[in-house]
mmCIF file of C-alpha atoms in Angstrom:
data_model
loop_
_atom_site.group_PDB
_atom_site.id
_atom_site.type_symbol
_atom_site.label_atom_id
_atom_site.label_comp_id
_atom_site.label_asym_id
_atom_site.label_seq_id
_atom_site.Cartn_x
_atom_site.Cartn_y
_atom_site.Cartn_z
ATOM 1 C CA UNK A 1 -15.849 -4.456 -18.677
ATOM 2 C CA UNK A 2 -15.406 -1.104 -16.584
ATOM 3 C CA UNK A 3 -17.969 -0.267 -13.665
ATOM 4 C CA UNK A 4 -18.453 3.441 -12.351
ATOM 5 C CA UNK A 5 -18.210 3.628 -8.936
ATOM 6 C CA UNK A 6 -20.400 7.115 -8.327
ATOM 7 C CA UNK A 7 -18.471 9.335 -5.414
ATOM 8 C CA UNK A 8 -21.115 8.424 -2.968
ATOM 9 C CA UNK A 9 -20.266 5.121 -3.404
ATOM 10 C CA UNK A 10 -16.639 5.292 -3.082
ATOM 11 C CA UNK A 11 -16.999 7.444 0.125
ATOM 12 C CA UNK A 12 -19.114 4.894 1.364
ATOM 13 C CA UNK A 13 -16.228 2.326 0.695
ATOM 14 C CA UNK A 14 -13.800 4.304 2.208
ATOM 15 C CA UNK A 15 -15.717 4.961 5.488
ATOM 16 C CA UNK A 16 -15.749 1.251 6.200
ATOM 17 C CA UNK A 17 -12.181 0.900 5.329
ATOM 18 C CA UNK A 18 -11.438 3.549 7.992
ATOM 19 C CA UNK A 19 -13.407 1.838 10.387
ATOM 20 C CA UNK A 20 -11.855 -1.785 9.811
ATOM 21 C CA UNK A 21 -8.479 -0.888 9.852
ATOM 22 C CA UNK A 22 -7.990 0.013 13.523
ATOM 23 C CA UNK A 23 -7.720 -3.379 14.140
ATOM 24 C CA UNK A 24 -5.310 -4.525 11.077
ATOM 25 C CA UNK A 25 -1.515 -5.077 11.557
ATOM 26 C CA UNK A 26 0.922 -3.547 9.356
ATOM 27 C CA UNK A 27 3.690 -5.482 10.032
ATOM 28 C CA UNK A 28 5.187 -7.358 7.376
ATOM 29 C CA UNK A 29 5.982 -11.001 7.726
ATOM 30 C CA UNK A 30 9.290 -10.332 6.045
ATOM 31 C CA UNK A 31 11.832 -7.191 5.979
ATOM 32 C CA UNK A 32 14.676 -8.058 3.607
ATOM 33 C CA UNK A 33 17.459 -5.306 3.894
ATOM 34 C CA UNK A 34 20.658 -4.651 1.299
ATOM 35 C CA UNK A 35 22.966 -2.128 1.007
ATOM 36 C CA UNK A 36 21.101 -0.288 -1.086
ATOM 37 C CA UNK A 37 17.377 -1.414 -0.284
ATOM 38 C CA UNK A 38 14.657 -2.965 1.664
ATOM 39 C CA UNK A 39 12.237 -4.911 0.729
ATOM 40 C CA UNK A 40 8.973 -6.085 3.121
ATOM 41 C CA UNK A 41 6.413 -8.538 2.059
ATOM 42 C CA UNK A 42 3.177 -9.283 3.773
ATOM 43 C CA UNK A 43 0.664 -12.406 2.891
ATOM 44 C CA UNK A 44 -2.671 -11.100 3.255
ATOM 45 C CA UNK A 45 -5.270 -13.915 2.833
ATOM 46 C CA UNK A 46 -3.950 -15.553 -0.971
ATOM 47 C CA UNK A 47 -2.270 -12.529 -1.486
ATOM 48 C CA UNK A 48 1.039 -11.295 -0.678
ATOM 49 C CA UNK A 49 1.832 -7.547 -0.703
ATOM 50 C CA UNK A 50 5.755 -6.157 -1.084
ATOM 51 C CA UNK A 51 7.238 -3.046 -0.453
ATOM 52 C CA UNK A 52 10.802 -1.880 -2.237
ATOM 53 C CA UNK A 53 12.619 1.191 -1.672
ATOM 54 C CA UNK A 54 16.040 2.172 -1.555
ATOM 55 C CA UNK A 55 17.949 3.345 1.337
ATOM 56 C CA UNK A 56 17.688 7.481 1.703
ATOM 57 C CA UNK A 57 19.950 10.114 3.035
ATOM 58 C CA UNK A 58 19.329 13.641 4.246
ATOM 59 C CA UNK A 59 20.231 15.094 0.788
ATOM 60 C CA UNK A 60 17.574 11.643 -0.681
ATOM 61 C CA UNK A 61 15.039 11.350 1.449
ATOM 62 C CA UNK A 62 12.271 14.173 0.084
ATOM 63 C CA UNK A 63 11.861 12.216 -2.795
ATOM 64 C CA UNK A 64 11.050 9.086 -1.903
ATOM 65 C CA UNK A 65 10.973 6.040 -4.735
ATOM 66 C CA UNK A 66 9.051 2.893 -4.219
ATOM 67 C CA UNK A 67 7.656 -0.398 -6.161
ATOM 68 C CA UNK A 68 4.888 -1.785 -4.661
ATOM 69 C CA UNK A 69 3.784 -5.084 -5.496
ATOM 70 C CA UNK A 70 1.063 -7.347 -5.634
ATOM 71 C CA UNK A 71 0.891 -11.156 -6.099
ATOM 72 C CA UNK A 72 -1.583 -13.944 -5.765
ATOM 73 C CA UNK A 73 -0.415 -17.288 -3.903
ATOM 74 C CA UNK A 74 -3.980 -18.871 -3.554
ATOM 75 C CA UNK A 75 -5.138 -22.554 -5.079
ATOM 76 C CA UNK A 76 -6.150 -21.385 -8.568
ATOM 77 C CA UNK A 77 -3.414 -20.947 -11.916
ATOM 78 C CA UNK A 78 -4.974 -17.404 -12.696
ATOM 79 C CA UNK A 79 -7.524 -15.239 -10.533
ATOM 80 C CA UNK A 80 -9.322 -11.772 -11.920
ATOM 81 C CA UNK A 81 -9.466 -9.086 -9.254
ATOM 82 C CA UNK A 82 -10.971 -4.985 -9.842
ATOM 83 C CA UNK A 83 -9.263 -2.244 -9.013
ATOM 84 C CA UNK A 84 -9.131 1.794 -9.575
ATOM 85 C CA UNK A 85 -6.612 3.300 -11.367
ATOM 86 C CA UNK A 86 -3.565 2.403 -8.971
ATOM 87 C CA UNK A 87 -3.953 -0.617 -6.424
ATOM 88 C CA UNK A 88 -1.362 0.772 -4.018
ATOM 89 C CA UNK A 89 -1.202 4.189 -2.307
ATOM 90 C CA UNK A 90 1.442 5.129 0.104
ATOM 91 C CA UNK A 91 0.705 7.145 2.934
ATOM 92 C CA UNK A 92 3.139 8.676 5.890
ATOM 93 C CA UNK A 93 1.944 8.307 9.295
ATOM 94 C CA UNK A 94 3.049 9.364 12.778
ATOM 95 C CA UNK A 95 0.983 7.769 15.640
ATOM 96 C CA UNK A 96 -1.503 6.214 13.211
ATOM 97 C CA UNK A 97 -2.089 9.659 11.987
ATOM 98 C CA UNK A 98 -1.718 10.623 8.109
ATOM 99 C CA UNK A 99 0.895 13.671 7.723
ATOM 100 C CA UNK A 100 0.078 14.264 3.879
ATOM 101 C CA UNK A 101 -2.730 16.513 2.724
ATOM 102 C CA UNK A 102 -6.376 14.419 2.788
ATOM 103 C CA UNK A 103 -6.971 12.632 -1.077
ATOM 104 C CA UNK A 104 -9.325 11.492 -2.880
ATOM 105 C CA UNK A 105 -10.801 10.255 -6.216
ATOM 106 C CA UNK A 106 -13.606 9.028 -8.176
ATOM 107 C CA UNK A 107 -12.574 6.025 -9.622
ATOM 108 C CA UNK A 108 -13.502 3.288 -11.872
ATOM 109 C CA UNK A 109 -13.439 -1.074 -11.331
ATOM 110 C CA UNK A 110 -10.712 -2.466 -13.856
ATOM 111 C CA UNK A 111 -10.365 -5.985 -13.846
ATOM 112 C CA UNK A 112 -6.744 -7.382 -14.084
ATOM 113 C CA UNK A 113 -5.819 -11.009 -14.328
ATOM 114 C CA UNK A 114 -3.541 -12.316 -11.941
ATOM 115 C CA UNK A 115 -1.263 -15.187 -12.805
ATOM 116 C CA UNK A 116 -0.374 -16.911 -9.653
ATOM 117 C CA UNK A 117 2.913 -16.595 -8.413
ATOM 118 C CA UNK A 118 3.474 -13.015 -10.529
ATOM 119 C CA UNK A 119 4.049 -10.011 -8.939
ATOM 120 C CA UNK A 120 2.163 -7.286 -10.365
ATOM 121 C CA UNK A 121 4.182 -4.014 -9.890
ATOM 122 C CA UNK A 122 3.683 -0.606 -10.050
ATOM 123 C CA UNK A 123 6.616 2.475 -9.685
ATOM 124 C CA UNK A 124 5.635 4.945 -7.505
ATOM 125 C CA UNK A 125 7.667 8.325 -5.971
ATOM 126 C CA UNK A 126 6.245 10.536 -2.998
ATOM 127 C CA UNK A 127 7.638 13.959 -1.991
ATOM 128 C CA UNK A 128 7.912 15.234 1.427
ATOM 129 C CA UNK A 129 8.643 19.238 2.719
ATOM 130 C CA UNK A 130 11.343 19.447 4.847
ATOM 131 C CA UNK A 131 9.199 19.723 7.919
ATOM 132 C CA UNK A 132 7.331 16.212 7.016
ATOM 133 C CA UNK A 133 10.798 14.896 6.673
ATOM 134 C CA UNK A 134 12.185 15.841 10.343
ATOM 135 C CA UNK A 135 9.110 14.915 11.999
ATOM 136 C CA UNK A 136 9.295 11.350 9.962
ATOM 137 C CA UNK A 137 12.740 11.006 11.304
ATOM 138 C CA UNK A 138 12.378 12.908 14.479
ATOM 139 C CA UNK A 139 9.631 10.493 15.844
ATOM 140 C CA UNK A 140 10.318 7.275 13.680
ATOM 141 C CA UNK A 141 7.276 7.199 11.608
ATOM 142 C CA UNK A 142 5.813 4.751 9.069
ATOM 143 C CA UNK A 143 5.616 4.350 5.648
ATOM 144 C CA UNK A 144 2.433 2.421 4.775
ATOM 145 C CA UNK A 145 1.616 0.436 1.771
ATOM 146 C CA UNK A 146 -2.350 0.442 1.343
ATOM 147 C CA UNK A 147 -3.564 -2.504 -1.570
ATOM 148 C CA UNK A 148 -7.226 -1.467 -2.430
ATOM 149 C CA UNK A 149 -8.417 -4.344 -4.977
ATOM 150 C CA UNK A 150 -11.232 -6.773 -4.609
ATOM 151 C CA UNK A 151 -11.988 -10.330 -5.938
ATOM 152 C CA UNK A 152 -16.031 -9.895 -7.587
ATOM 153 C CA UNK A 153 -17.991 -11.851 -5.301
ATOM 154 C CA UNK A 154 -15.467 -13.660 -2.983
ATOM 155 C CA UNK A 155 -14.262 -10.587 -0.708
ATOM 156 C CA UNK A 156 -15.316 -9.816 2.567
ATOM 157 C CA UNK A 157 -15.654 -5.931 4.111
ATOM 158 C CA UNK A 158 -13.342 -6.971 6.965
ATOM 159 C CA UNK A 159 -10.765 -8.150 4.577
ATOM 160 C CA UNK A 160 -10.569 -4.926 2.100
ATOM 161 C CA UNK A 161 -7.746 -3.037 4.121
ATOM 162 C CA UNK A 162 -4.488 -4.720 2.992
ATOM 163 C CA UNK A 163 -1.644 -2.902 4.409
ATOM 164 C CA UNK A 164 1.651 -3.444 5.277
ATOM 165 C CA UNK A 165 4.322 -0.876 6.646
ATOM 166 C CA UNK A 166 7.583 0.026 7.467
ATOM 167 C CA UNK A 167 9.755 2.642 9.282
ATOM 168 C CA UNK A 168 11.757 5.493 8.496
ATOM 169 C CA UNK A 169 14.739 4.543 11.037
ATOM 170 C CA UNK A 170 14.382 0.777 8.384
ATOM 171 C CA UNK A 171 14.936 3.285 5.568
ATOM 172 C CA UNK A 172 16.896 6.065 6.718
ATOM 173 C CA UNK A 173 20.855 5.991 6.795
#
């Protein structure tokens, strides 16, 4: 079963997001670095939200290649949660301030089954300009994993803004 959610509505959900997440923490409960990678998970509630990337270089770093994940952890064998389109966006932010061009979408409530323990994954790249990539470097900014999925029924406003993030100096060889 598919819902529309009108663009009213959605702007509507995305106003109290931006007003709830002043007050969330980003930081993961877990950085796991490699060679060639870092992982960062967060539990969130019965959730758990991860984070992979490899390391970059100057000559790597404008294109940017991630795998975000999502898993449930909670009491139940299988739990059904709605989502858009993607679950995960990734955002770069200096300060707490976005550095990539405003976005948004109409989008549509898909229900997807979780089976506990299972990460759910989804492949995602982002691009930067050169001048998004020095001042990411320059001042050490953050690359945020936002989760946007809800459990019918069971989840709170307050708890809607799932984010973890990490920095570019975690990243950045």
């Amino acid at each position: 079963m598919r819902v529309s959610i009108t663009g009213l509505t959605l702007l509507f959900i995305l106003m109290l997001l931006s007003a709830c997440s002043s007050n969330v923490d980003y930081t993961p409960d877990e950085i796991v670095k490699t060679e060639k990678s870092v992982t960062a998970i967060k539990r969130i509630d019965d959730y758990q939200i991860r984070l992979k990337t490899n390391l970059v270089n100057e000559q790597t770093a404008q294109l940017l290649r991630f795998q975000a994940g999502l898993r449930y952890v909670g009491s139940e064998s299988k739990i059904e949660i709605m989502h858009g389109y993607d679950i995960h966006r990734i955002d770069l932010q200096i300060d707490d301030q976005s550095i990539l061009p405003p976005s948004s979408s109409e989008s549509i409530a898909i229900p997807t089954l979780l089976t506990k323990n299972e990460w759910l994954e989804e492949n995602m790249e982002l691009s930067m300009n050169e001048d998004q990539f020095e001042r990411m470097i320059k001042s050490d900014g953050d690359i945020v994993l936002y989760s946007y999925y809800f459990e019918d029924g069971r989840t709170k406003v307050e708890n809607m803004t799932r984010a973890l993030s990490i920095k570019m100096s975690d990243i950045f060889q």
